[in-house]
CSV table of C-alpha atoms in Angstrom, one decimal:
chain,number,residue,atom,x,y,z
A,1,MET,CA,162.7,63.5,79.8
A,2,ARG,CA,166.5,63.7,80.3
A,3,GLY,CA,167.1,61.5,77.2
A,4,LEU,CA,164.6,63.5,75.2
A,5,LEU,CA,166.2,66.8,76.1
A,6,ALA,CA,169.7,65.4,75.3
A,7,ARG,CA,168.4,64.2,71.9
A,8,LEU,CA,166.8,67.5,71.2
A,9,VAL,CA,170.0,69.5,72.0
A,10,THR,CA,172.2,67.1,70.1
A,11,LEU,CA,170.0,67.5,67.0
A,12,THR,CA,169.7,71.2,67.2
A,13,THR,CA,173.6,71.7,67.8
A,14,ALA,CA,174.5,69.2,65.1
A,15,LEU,CA,172.2,71.0,62.6
A,16,VAL,CA,173.8,74.3,63.4
A,17,ALA,CA,177.3,72.7,63.1
A,18,VAL,CA,176.4,71.2,59.7
A,19,VAL,CA,175.2,74.5,58.4
A,20,MET,CA,178.3,76.3,59.6
A,21,LEU,CA,180.5,73.6,58.0
A,22,ALA,CA,178.5,73.8,54.7
A,23,VAL,CA,179.1,77.6,54.6
A,24,ALA,CA,182.8,77.4,55.7
A,25,THR,CA,183.9,74.6,53.4
A,26,PRO,CA,183.6,76.5,50.1
A,27,TRP,CA,185.1,79.6,51.5
A,28,LEU,CA,188.0,77.6,53.0
A,29,TRP,CA,188.6,75.9,49.6
A,30,TRP,CA,188.6,79.2,47.8
A,31,ASP,CA,190.9,80.9,50.3
A,32,THR,CA,193.3,78.0,50.3
A,33,ARG,CA,193.5,77.9,46.5
A,34,GLU,CA,194.1,81.7,46.4
A,35,ARG,CA,197.0,81.4,48.9
A,36,ALA,CA,198.5,78.5,47.0
A,37,GLU,CA,198.4,80.4,43.7
A,38,GLY,CA,199.8,83.5,45.5
A,39,ARG,CA,202.7,81.5,46.6
A,40,VAL,CA,203.3,80.2,43.1
A,41,ARG,CA,203.3,83.8,41.7
A,42,LEU,CA,205.6,85.0,44.4
A,43,GLN,CA,208.1,82.2,43.6
A,44,ALA,CA,207.8,82.9,39.9
A,45,ASP,CA,208.5,86.6,40.5
A,46,LEU,CA,211.6,85.7,42.6
A,47,VAL,CA,213.0,83.5,39.9
A,48,ALA,CA,212.1,86.1,37.2
A,49,THR,CA,214.1,88.7,39.2
A,50,ALA,CA,217.1,86.4,39.4
A,51,VAL,CA,216.9,85.8,35.6
A,52,SER,CA,217.0,89.5,34.9
A,53,VAL,CA,220.2,89.8,36.9
A,54,ASP,CA,222.1,86.7,35.8
A,55,ALA,CA,220.8,84.1,33.2
A,56,ASP,CA,223.8,81.7,33.7
A,57,PRO,CA,222.3,78.2,34.1
A,58,ASP,CA,224.5,77.4,37.1
A,59,ALA,CA,223.3,80.6,38.8
A,60,LEU,CA,219.7,79.7,37.9
A,61,HIS,CA,220.2,76.2,39.4
A,62,ARG,CA,221.2,77.8,42.7
A,63,VAL,CA,218.2,80.2,42.5
A,64,LEU,CA,215.8,77.3,41.9
A,65,ALA,CA,217.3,75.3,44.8
A,66,ALA,CA,216.5,78.3,47.1
A,67,VAL,CA,212.8,78.4,46.5
A,68,PRO,CA,210.3,75.8,47.8
A,69,ALA,CA,209.0,74.9,44.4
A,70,GLY,CA,212.5,74.3,43.0
A,71,GLN,CA,213.4,72.2,46.0
A,72,ARG,CA,210.5,69.9,45.3
A,73,GLY,CA,211.3,69.8,41.6
A,74,HIS,CA,208.3,72.0,40.7
A,75,ALA,CA,210.1,74.9,39.0
A,76,ALA,CA,212.1,75.5,35.8
A,77,VAL,CA,213.4,78.3,33.6
A,78,HIS,CA,213.2,78.2,29.8
A,79,LEU,CA,216.1,80.2,28.1
A,80,PRO,CA,215.9,80.9,24.5
A,81,GLY,CA,217.8,78.4,22.4
A,82,ARG,CA,218.9,76.4,25.4
A,83,PRO,CA,217.6,73.5,27.4
A,84,ALA,CA,215.3,74.2,30.3
A,85,VAL,CA,217.0,74.7,33.6
A,86,GLY,CA,215.2,72.6,36.3
A,87,ALA,CA,212.2,70.1,36.0
A,88,SER,CA,209.9,71.2,33.2
A,89,ARG,CA,206.3,69.7,32.7
A,90,SER,CA,205.0,72.2,30.2
A,91,ALA,CA,204.7,71.8,26.4
A,92,ALA,CA,206.9,73.8,24.0
A,93,ASP,CA,204.0,75.5,22.4
A,94,ASP,CA,202.8,76.8,25.8
A,95,VAL,CA,206.3,78.0,26.6
A,96,GLU,CA,206.4,79.9,23.3
A,97,ALA,CA,203.0,81.4,23.9
A,98,ALA,CA,204.2,82.6,27.2
A,99,ARG,CA,207.1,84.4,25.6
A,100,VAL,CA,204.8,86.6,23.6
A,101,GLY,CA,202.1,87.2,26.1
A,102,GLU,CA,200.5,86.3,29.5
A,103,VAL,CA,199.1,82.7,29.6
A,104,ASP,CA,196.6,81.3,31.9
A,105,PRO,CA,197.6,78.4,34.1
A,106,VAL,CA,197.9,75.3,31.9
A,107,ARG,CA,196.6,72.0,32.9
A,108,VAL,CA,199.1,69.1,32.7
A,109,GLU,CA,199.1,65.6,34.1
A,110,GLY,CA,198.9,65.8,37.9
A,111,GLY,CA,198.2,69.5,38.3
A,112,THR,CA,198.7,72.9,36.6
A,113,VAL,CA,201.8,74.9,35.5
A,114,HIS,CA,202.0,78.7,35.7
A,115,LEU,CA,204.1,80.4,33.0
A,116,SER,CA,205.4,83.9,33.2
A,117,ALA,CA,207.9,85.8,30.9
A,118,ALA,CA,211.2,87.3,32.3
A,119,ARG,CA,213.6,89.4,30.4
A,120,THR,CA,217.4,88.6,30.8
A,121,SER,CA,220.2,91.2,31.0
A,122,GLU,CA,221.0,90.6,27.3
A,123,GLY,CA,217.5,91.5,26.4
A,124,GLU,CA,216.3,87.9,25.7
A,125,VAL,CA,212.9,86.7,26.9
A,126,ALA,CA,213.0,83.7,29.2
A,127,VAL,CA,210.0,81.8,30.6
A,128,VAL,CA,209.7,80.9,34.3
A,129,GLU,CA,207.6,77.8,35.0
A,130,VAL,CA,206.2,76.8,38.4
A,131,TYR,CA,204.2,73.6,38.8
A,132,LEU,CA,201.3,73.3,41.3
A,133,PRO,CA,200.2,69.6,42.1
A,134,ALA,CA,196.5,68.9,42.0
A,135,GLY,CA,196.4,67.7,45.6
A,136,THR,CA,198.0,70.7,47.1
A,137,VAL,CA,194.8,72.6,47.9
A,138,LEU,CA,193.1,69.5,49.1
A,139,GLY,CA,196.0,68.6,51.3
A,140,GLU,CA,195.9,72.0,53.0
A,141,VAL,CA,192.1,72.0,53.3
A,142,LEU,CA,191.6,68.6,54.8
A,143,PRO,CA,193.4,69.3,58.1
A,144,VAL,CA,191.7,72.5,58.6
A,145,LEU,CA,188.3,70.9,57.8
A,146,ALA,CA,189.1,68.0,60.1
A,147,GLY,CA,189.8,70.5,62.9
A,148,LEU,CA,186.5,72.2,62.2
A,149,VAL,CA,184.6,68.9,62.3
A,150,LEU,CA,186.3,68.0,65.6
A,151,ALA,CA,185.4,71.4,67.0
A,152,ALA,CA,181.8,70.9,65.9
A,153,VAL,CA,181.6,67.5,67.6
A,154,LEU,CA,183.1,68.9,70.8
A,155,ALA,CA,180.6,71.8,70.5
A,156,VAL,CA,177.7,69.3,70.3
A,157,LEU,CA,178.9,67.3,73.3
A,158,GLY,CA,179.6,70.4,75.2
A,159,ALA,CA,176.1,71.7,74.4
A,160,VAL,CA,174.6,68.3,75.6
A,161,VAL,CA,176.7,68.5,78.9
A,162,VAL,CA,175.8,72.1,79.6
A,163,ALA,CA,172.1,71.6,78.7
A,164,ASP,CA,171.9,68.6,81.0
A,165,ARG,CA,173.5,70.5,83.8
A,166,LEU,CA,171.3,73.5,83.4
A,167,SER,CA,168.2,71.4,83.1
A,168,ARG,CA,168.8,69.4,86.3
A,169,PRO,CA,166.7,71.7,88.5
A,170,ALA,CA,163.8,71.4,86.1
A,171,LEU,CA,164.2,67.7,85.7
A,172,ARG,CA,164.2,67.2,89.5
A,173,ALA,CA,161.1,69.3,89.8
A,174,LEU,CA,159.4,67.3,87.1
A,175,ARG,CA,160.5,64.0,88.8
A,176,ALA,CA,159.0,65.4,92.1
A,177,LEU,CA,155.8,66.3,90.4
A,178,ALA,CA,155.4,62.9,88.8
A,179,MET,CA,156.2,61.1,92.1
A,180,THR,CA,153.7,63.3,94.0
A,181,ALA,CA,151.0,62.7,91.3
A,182,VAL,CA,151.6,58.9,91.4
A,183,SER,CA,151.3,59.0,95.2
A,184,ILE,CA,148.0,60.9,95.1
A,185,GLY,CA,146.8,58.5,92.5
A,186,GLU,CA,147.6,55.5,94.7
A,187,GLY,CA,145.7,57.0,97.6
A,188,ARG,CA,148.4,58.7,99.6
A,189,LEU,CA,146.4,62.0,99.7
A,190,ASN,CA,148.7,63.7,102.1
A,191,ALA,CA,151.6,63.7,99.6
A,192,ARG,CA,152.7,67.2,98.7
A,193,VAL,CA,155.5,68.7,96.6
A,194,ARG,CA,157.6,71.8,97.0
A,195,VAL,CA,158.9,72.8,93.6
A,196,HIS,CA,161.9,75.1,93.1
A,197,GLY,CA,162.5,75.8,89.4
A,198,PRO,CA,160.8,77.5,86.5
A,199,ARG,CA,157.7,79.4,87.3
A,200,ASP,CA,155.6,77.1,85.1
A,201,LEU,CA,156.6,74.1,87.1
A,202,VAL,CA,156.0,75.9,90.4
A,203,VAL,CA,152.5,76.7,89.2
A,204,LEU,CA,152.0,73.1,88.2
A,205,GLY,CA,153.2,71.8,91.6
A,206,ASP,CA,150.8,74.2,93.4
A,207,SER,CA,147.9,72.9,91.2
A,208,ILE,CA,148.9,69.2,92.1
A,209,ASN,CA,148.9,70.2,95.8
A,210,ALA,CA,145.6,71.9,95.4
A,211,ILE,CA,144.2,68.8,93.7
A,212,GLY,CA,145.4,66.6,96.6
A,213,GLU,CA,144.0,68.9,99.1
A,214,ARG,CA,140.6,69.0,97.3
A,215,VAL,CA,140.4,65.3,96.9
A,216,GLN,CA,141.4,64.8,100.6
A,217,ASP,CA,138.7,67.2,101.6
A,218,LEU,CA,136.2,65.5,99.5
A,219,LEU,CA,137.0,62.1,100.9
A,220,SER,CA,136.9,63.5,104.4
A,221,LYS,CA,133.4,64.8,103.8
A,222,GLU,CA,132.5,61.4,102.3
A,223,ARG,CA,133.8,59.7,105.4
A,224,GLU,CA,131.8,62.1,107.7
A,225,MET,CA,128.7,61.4,105.6
A,226,ALA,CA,129.3,57.6,106.0
A,227,ALA,CA,129.6,58.0,109.7
A,228,ASP,CA,126.5,60.2,109.8
A,229,VAL,CA,124.6,57.7,107.8
A,230,SER,CA,125.7,55.0,110.2
A,231,HIS,CA,124.5,57.0,113.2
A,232,ARG,CA,121.3,58.3,111.7
A,233,LEU,CA,120.1,55.1,110.1
A,234,ARG,CA,121.7,52.0,111.5
A,235,THR,CA,121.1,52.8,115.1
A,236,PRO,CA,117.3,53.5,114.7
A,237,LEU,CA,117.0,50.5,112.5
A,238,THR,CA,118.5,48.4,115.3
A,239,ALA,CA,116.0,49.8,117.7
A,240,LEU,CA,113.1,49.1,115.4
A,241,ARG,CA,114.2,45.6,114.8
A,242,LEU,CA,114.4,44.9,118.5
A,243,ASP,CA,111.0,46.5,119.1
A,244,ALA,CA,109.5,44.4,116.2
A,245,GLU,CA,110.4,41.2,118.2
A,246,PHE,CA,107.5,41.9,120.5
A,247,LEU,CA,105.0,42.1,117.7
A,248,PRO,CA,102.8,39.1,116.7
A,249,ASP,CA,104.6,36.5,114.7
A,250,THR,CA,102.9,37.1,111.3
A,251,GLU,CA,103.1,40.9,111.4
A,252,GLY,CA,106.4,41.0,113.3
A,253,GLU,CA,108.0,38.7,110.8
A,254,ARG,CA,107.0,40.9,107.9
A,255,ILE,CA,108.2,44.0,109.6
A,256,ARG,CA,111.5,42.3,110.6
A,257,ASP,CA,112.1,41.2,107.0
A,258,ALA,CA,111.5,44.7,105.8
A,259,ILE,CA,113.9,46.1,108.5
A,260,ALA,CA,116.5,43.5,107.5
A,261,ALA,CA,116.3,44.5,103.8
A,262,LEU,CA,116.6,48.2,104.7
A,263,GLU,CA,119.6,47.4,106.9
A,264,ARG,CA,121.3,45.7,103.9
A,265,ASP,CA,120.7,48.7,101.7
A,266,VAL,CA,122.1,51.0,104.4
A,267,ASP,CA,125.1,48.8,104.7
A,268,ASP,CA,125.6,48.9,100.9
A,269,ILE,CA,125.5,52.7,101.0
A,270,ILE,CA,128.0,52.9,103.8
A,271,ARG,CA,130.3,50.4,102.1
A,272,ASN,CA,130.3,52.4,98.8
A,273,VAL,CA,130.9,55.8,100.3
A,274,ARG,CA,133.5,54.8,102.9
A,275,PRO,CA,137.0,55.9,101.8
A,276,SER,CA,139.9,53.5,102.1
A,277,ALA,CA,142.1,53.2,105.2
A,278,GLY,CA,144.9,54.9,103.5
A,279,SER,CA,143.0,58.1,103.2
A,280,LEU,CA,142.1,58.2,106.9
A,281,ALA,CA,145.6,57.9,108.4
A,282,GLY,CA,147.0,61.0,110.1
A,283,GLU,CA,144.1,63.4,109.1
A,284,ARG,CA,142.6,63.9,112.6
A,285,GLU,CA,142.5,62.4,116.0
A,286,CYS,CA,140.0,61.8,118.8
A,287,ASP,CA,139.7,60.6,122.3
A,288,LEU,CA,138.4,57.0,121.9
A,289,ALA,CA,137.3,56.9,125.5
A,290,GLU,CA,135.1,60.0,125.2
A,291,ALA,CA,133.6,58.6,121.8
A,292,VAL,CA,132.8,55.3,123.6
A,293,ARG,CA,131.3,57.2,126.6
A,294,SER,CA,129.1,59.2,124.2
A,295,ARG,CA,127.8,56.4,122.2
A,296,MET,CA,127.3,53.9,125.0
A,297,GLY,CA,124.6,56.2,126.5
A,298,PHE,CA,122.3,55.1,123.6
A,299,TRP,CA,123.4,51.5,123.6
A,300,SER,CA,122.9,51.2,127.4
A,301,MET,CA,119.4,52.4,127.1
A,302,LEU,CA,118.7,49.9,124.3
A,303,GLY,CA,120.3,47.2,126.4
A,304,GLY,CA,118.0,48.0,129.3
A,305,ASP,CA,115.0,47.6,127.1
A,306,GLN,CA,116.2,44.1,126.2
A,307,GLY,CA,117.2,43.2,129.8
A,308,ARG,CA,120.8,43.1,129.0
A,309,GLN,CA,123.4,43.9,131.6
A,310,VAL,CA,125.8,46.4,129.9
A,311,GLU,CA,129.2,47.0,131.6
A,312,VAL,CA,131.3,50.0,130.5
A,313,ASP,CA,134.8,50.4,131.8
A,314,LEU,CA,136.8,53.5,130.6
A,315,PRO,CA,140.2,55.0,131.6
A,316,GLY,CA,140.4,58.1,133.7
A,317,GLY,CA,142.4,60.1,131.2
A,318,PRO,CA,142.1,60.6,127.4
A,319,ALA,CA,143.0,57.7,125.0
A,320,ARG,CA,143.8,59.5,121.8
A,321,VAL,CA,144.0,57.6,118.5
A,322,ALA,CA,144.6,58.8,114.9
A,323,LEU,CA,141.0,58.7,113.8
A,324,PRO,CA,138.3,61.3,113.6
A,325,SER,CA,135.6,61.0,116.2
A,326,GLU,CA,133.1,59.8,113.6
A,327,GLU,CA,135.2,56.9,112.8
A,328,CYS,CA,135.7,56.0,116.5
A,329,ALA,CA,131.9,56.1,116.9
A,330,ALA,CA,131.4,54.0,113.8
A,331,VAL,CA,133.8,51.3,115.1
A,332,LEU,CA,131.9,51.0,118.4
A,333,ASP,CA,128.5,51.0,116.6
A,334,ALA,CA,129.7,48.2,114.3
A,335,LEU,CA,130.8,46.0,117.2
A,336,VAL,CA,128.0,46.7,119.6
A,337,GLY,CA,125.4,46.5,116.8
A,338,ASN,CA,126.6,43.1,116.0
A,339,VAL,CA,126.1,42.0,119.6
A,340,PHE,CA,122.6,43.2,119.7
A,341,ARG,CA,121.9,41.7,116.3
A,342,TYR,CA,123.3,38.2,116.8
A,343,THR,CA,123.1,37.4,120.5
A,344,PRO,CA,119.9,36.5,122.4
A,345,ALA,CA,118.0,39.2,124.2
A,346,GLY,CA,119.1,39.5,127.9
A,347,SER,CA,122.7,38.4,127.1
A,348,PRO,CA,125.2,40.6,129.0
A,349,LEU,CA,127.5,43.0,127.1
A,350,SER,CA,130.9,44.4,128.2
A,351,VAL,CA,132.8,47.4,126.6
A,352,THR,CA,136.2,48.5,127.9
A,353,VAL,CA,138.9,50.8,126.8
A,354,VAL,CA,142.4,50.2,128.0
A,355,ARG,CA,145.6,52.2,127.6
A,356,HIS,CA,148.8,50.3,127.9
A,357,ALA,CA,152.4,50.6,126.5
A,358,GLY,CA,151.5,53.1,123.7
A,359,TRP,CA,148.4,51.2,122.6
A,360,VAL,CA,144.7,51.9,123.1
A,361,THR,CA,142.6,48.7,123.1
A,362,LEU,CA,138.8,48.6,122.7
A,363,ASN,CA,137.3,45.3,124.0
A,364,VAL,CA,133.8,44.4,123.1
A,365,GLU,CA,132.5,41.0,124.4
A,366,ASP,CA,129.2,39.2,124.9
A,367,ALA,CA,127.7,36.0,126.2
A,368,GLY,CA,126.5,34.8,122.8
A,369,PRO,CA,127.6,31.7,120.9
A,370,GLY,CA,131.0,33.2,120.0
A,371,PHE,CA,132.8,32.7,116.7
A,372,ALA,CA,132.2,29.2,115.4
A,373,ASP,CA,134.5,30.1,112.4
A,374,PRO,CA,136.7,33.2,113.1
A,375,ALA,CA,137.9,33.3,109.4
A,376,SER,CA,134.4,33.4,108.1
A,377,ALA,CA,133.5,36.0,110.8
A,378,LEU,CA,136.2,38.2,109.5
A,379,ARG,CA,134.9,37.9,106.0
A,380,ARG,CA,131.3,38.5,106.9
A,381,GLY,CA,131.6,40.6,110.1
A,382,ALA,CA,129.3,39.0,112.7
A,383,SER,CA,129.4,37.1,115.9
A,384,GLY,CA,126.9,34.6,114.6
A,385,GLY,CA,125.7,34.2,111.1
A,386,GLY,CA,123.6,35.9,108.3
A,387,SER,CA,125.7,39.1,108.3
A,388,THR,CA,125.7,41.6,105.5
A,389,GLY,CA,129.5,41.6,105.7
A,390,LEU,CA,130.1,45.2,106.9
A,391,GLY,CA,130.5,45.1,110.7
A,392,LEU,CA,134.0,43.9,111.2
A,393,ASP,CA,135.1,45.3,107.9
A,394,ILE,CA,134.5,48.8,109.3
A,395,VAL,CA,136.6,47.9,112.3
A,396,ARG,CA,139.4,46.5,110.2
A,397,HIS,CA,139.8,49.6,108.0
A,398,ALA,CA,139.8,51.9,111.0
A,399,VAL,CA,142.3,49.8,113.0
A,400,GLU,CA,144.6,49.3,110.0
A,401,ALA,CA,144.6,53.1,109.4
A,402,THR,CA,146.3,53.6,112.8
A,403,GLY,CA,148.7,50.7,112.4
A,404,GLY,CA,146.9,48.5,115.0
A,405,THR,CA,145.6,44.9,115.1
A,406,VAL,CA,142.4,43.1,115.7
A,407,HIS,CA,142.0,39.9,117.7
A,408,LEU,CA,139.0,37.6,117.7
A,409,GLU,CA,138.8,35.5,120.9
A,410,ARG,CA,136.5,33.9,123.4
A,411,GLY,CA,135.8,36.3,126.2
A,412,ARG,CA,135.3,36.0,129.9
A,413,LEU,CA,131.5,36.2,129.4
A,414,GLY,CA,131.7,32.9,127.5
A,415,GLY,CA,130.9,34.5,124.1
A,416,ALA,CA,132.8,36.4,121.5
A,417,ARG,CA,135.4,39.0,122.3
A,418,VAL,CA,136.7,41.5,119.7
A,419,ARG,CA,139.8,43.2,120.8
A,420,ALA,CA,140.7,46.2,118.6
A,421,ARG,CA,144.1,47.6,119.4
A,422,PHE,CA,144.9,51.2,118.1
A,423,ALA,CA,148.2,53.0,118.1
A,424,GLU,CA,148.1,55.7,120.6
A,425,VAL,CA,148.8,59.2,119.2
A,426,GLY,CA,152.2,60.7,120.1
A,427,VAL,CA,153.8,57.4,121.2
A,428,PRO,CA,156.5,55.9,119.0
A,429,HIS,CA,156.0,52.4,117.8
A,430,GLU,CA,158.3,49.8,116.2
A,431,ALA,CA,158.4,50.0,112.5
A,432,ASP,CA,157.9,46.2,112.2
A,433,GLN,CA,154.7,46.2,114.2
A,434,PRO,CA,152.4,43.7,112.5
A,435,ARG,CA,149.1,45.1,111.0
A,436,ALA,CA,147.4,41.9,110.1
A,437,TRP,CA,144.4,40.4,111.9
A,438,ARG,CA,145.0,38.0,114.6
A,439,LEU,CA,142.8,35.0,115.1
A,440,ARG,CA,142.5,32.9,118.3
A,441,ARG,CA,140.3,30.0,119.0
A,442,SER,CA,139.6,29.0,122.5
A,443,GLY,CA,138.1,25.8,123.6
């Protein structure tokens, strides 16, 4: 934009300068020629006055030496019957014609001569000749024209500099608008711009901010809808699947297959509507301990139906993390749901929340077979096998949104332990804190 503006100002100013030079050059030529011819007539009149007083050749030589034209050898006096005094370039016929009447300037080689009659004190008619070289007018016009061209060039450069200086606020505003639009396009929906400049740019900046807020609001509603889908659909489906285990083999297998297909469809819906981690960071916060306490009421009842021993250990105070309560509940549901889905009925389950050194850690562990292949488990999201690939993916997005890490280990119950560590709200953390997954294998 800066280069485009510079080119536009240069072109416009140069066009104005060319028009002005085109108008000024003919006038300058005409004015210079008139002044040159005026000087010639003035010098001719001075010599003619001297001739009328004293026509002696010696006196005339002194007079010619006193005028600029005579000094340059461009003046002469033609006395009747005598040789010309000074340097003459005119023909005899032209001189005789000037004796009897006024003669227009006569073209000669290298210029023109101006002839005028002058009467001597004895009553004779003399002719005063003044020569004007052809390059005189051009020699006087060129320096002035060069000065005008130089002034035009300086005017163009000055216009570009002034335009660049005056346009800097607008260019800075445009640059800020562009950077903000790019940030919003890349998913940083909390990016905003404050424009100080022309009113149109201020209105544009307000519009971009409104777009960012609108998109952020829409994604927030999508996230809430995804969490609501998770709570309303996945949890009852898990209960149905567990109840179907007590049905006869033939009928139970058919119902379990139908429930598994429905679970896959629900997982696909949640995966498609769930926003990226970048849109979650910093929007809201929740008490992770309270979210776990609320959701574990349901899971404890379900565990009791299966004969599972469910252990819940929560801190006494709040454990606030930079996630909305729906996301905190979705993380717990994903981890505990995997335990119920991929470990045998009756296997114990432990859920703890720990606050330490600016971090809030959610530990979910079971007495199942553990992670045979942690890398594969990260990709598919299950403690055992046959996952739809969504469980740990939900956890990963939520943890990375707060700048935390996830560890897959073997727990104290003998099975898998998922340790999700969230950054606690209001506690500064080192900028180089790693945000990648951590994998551990225990023997």
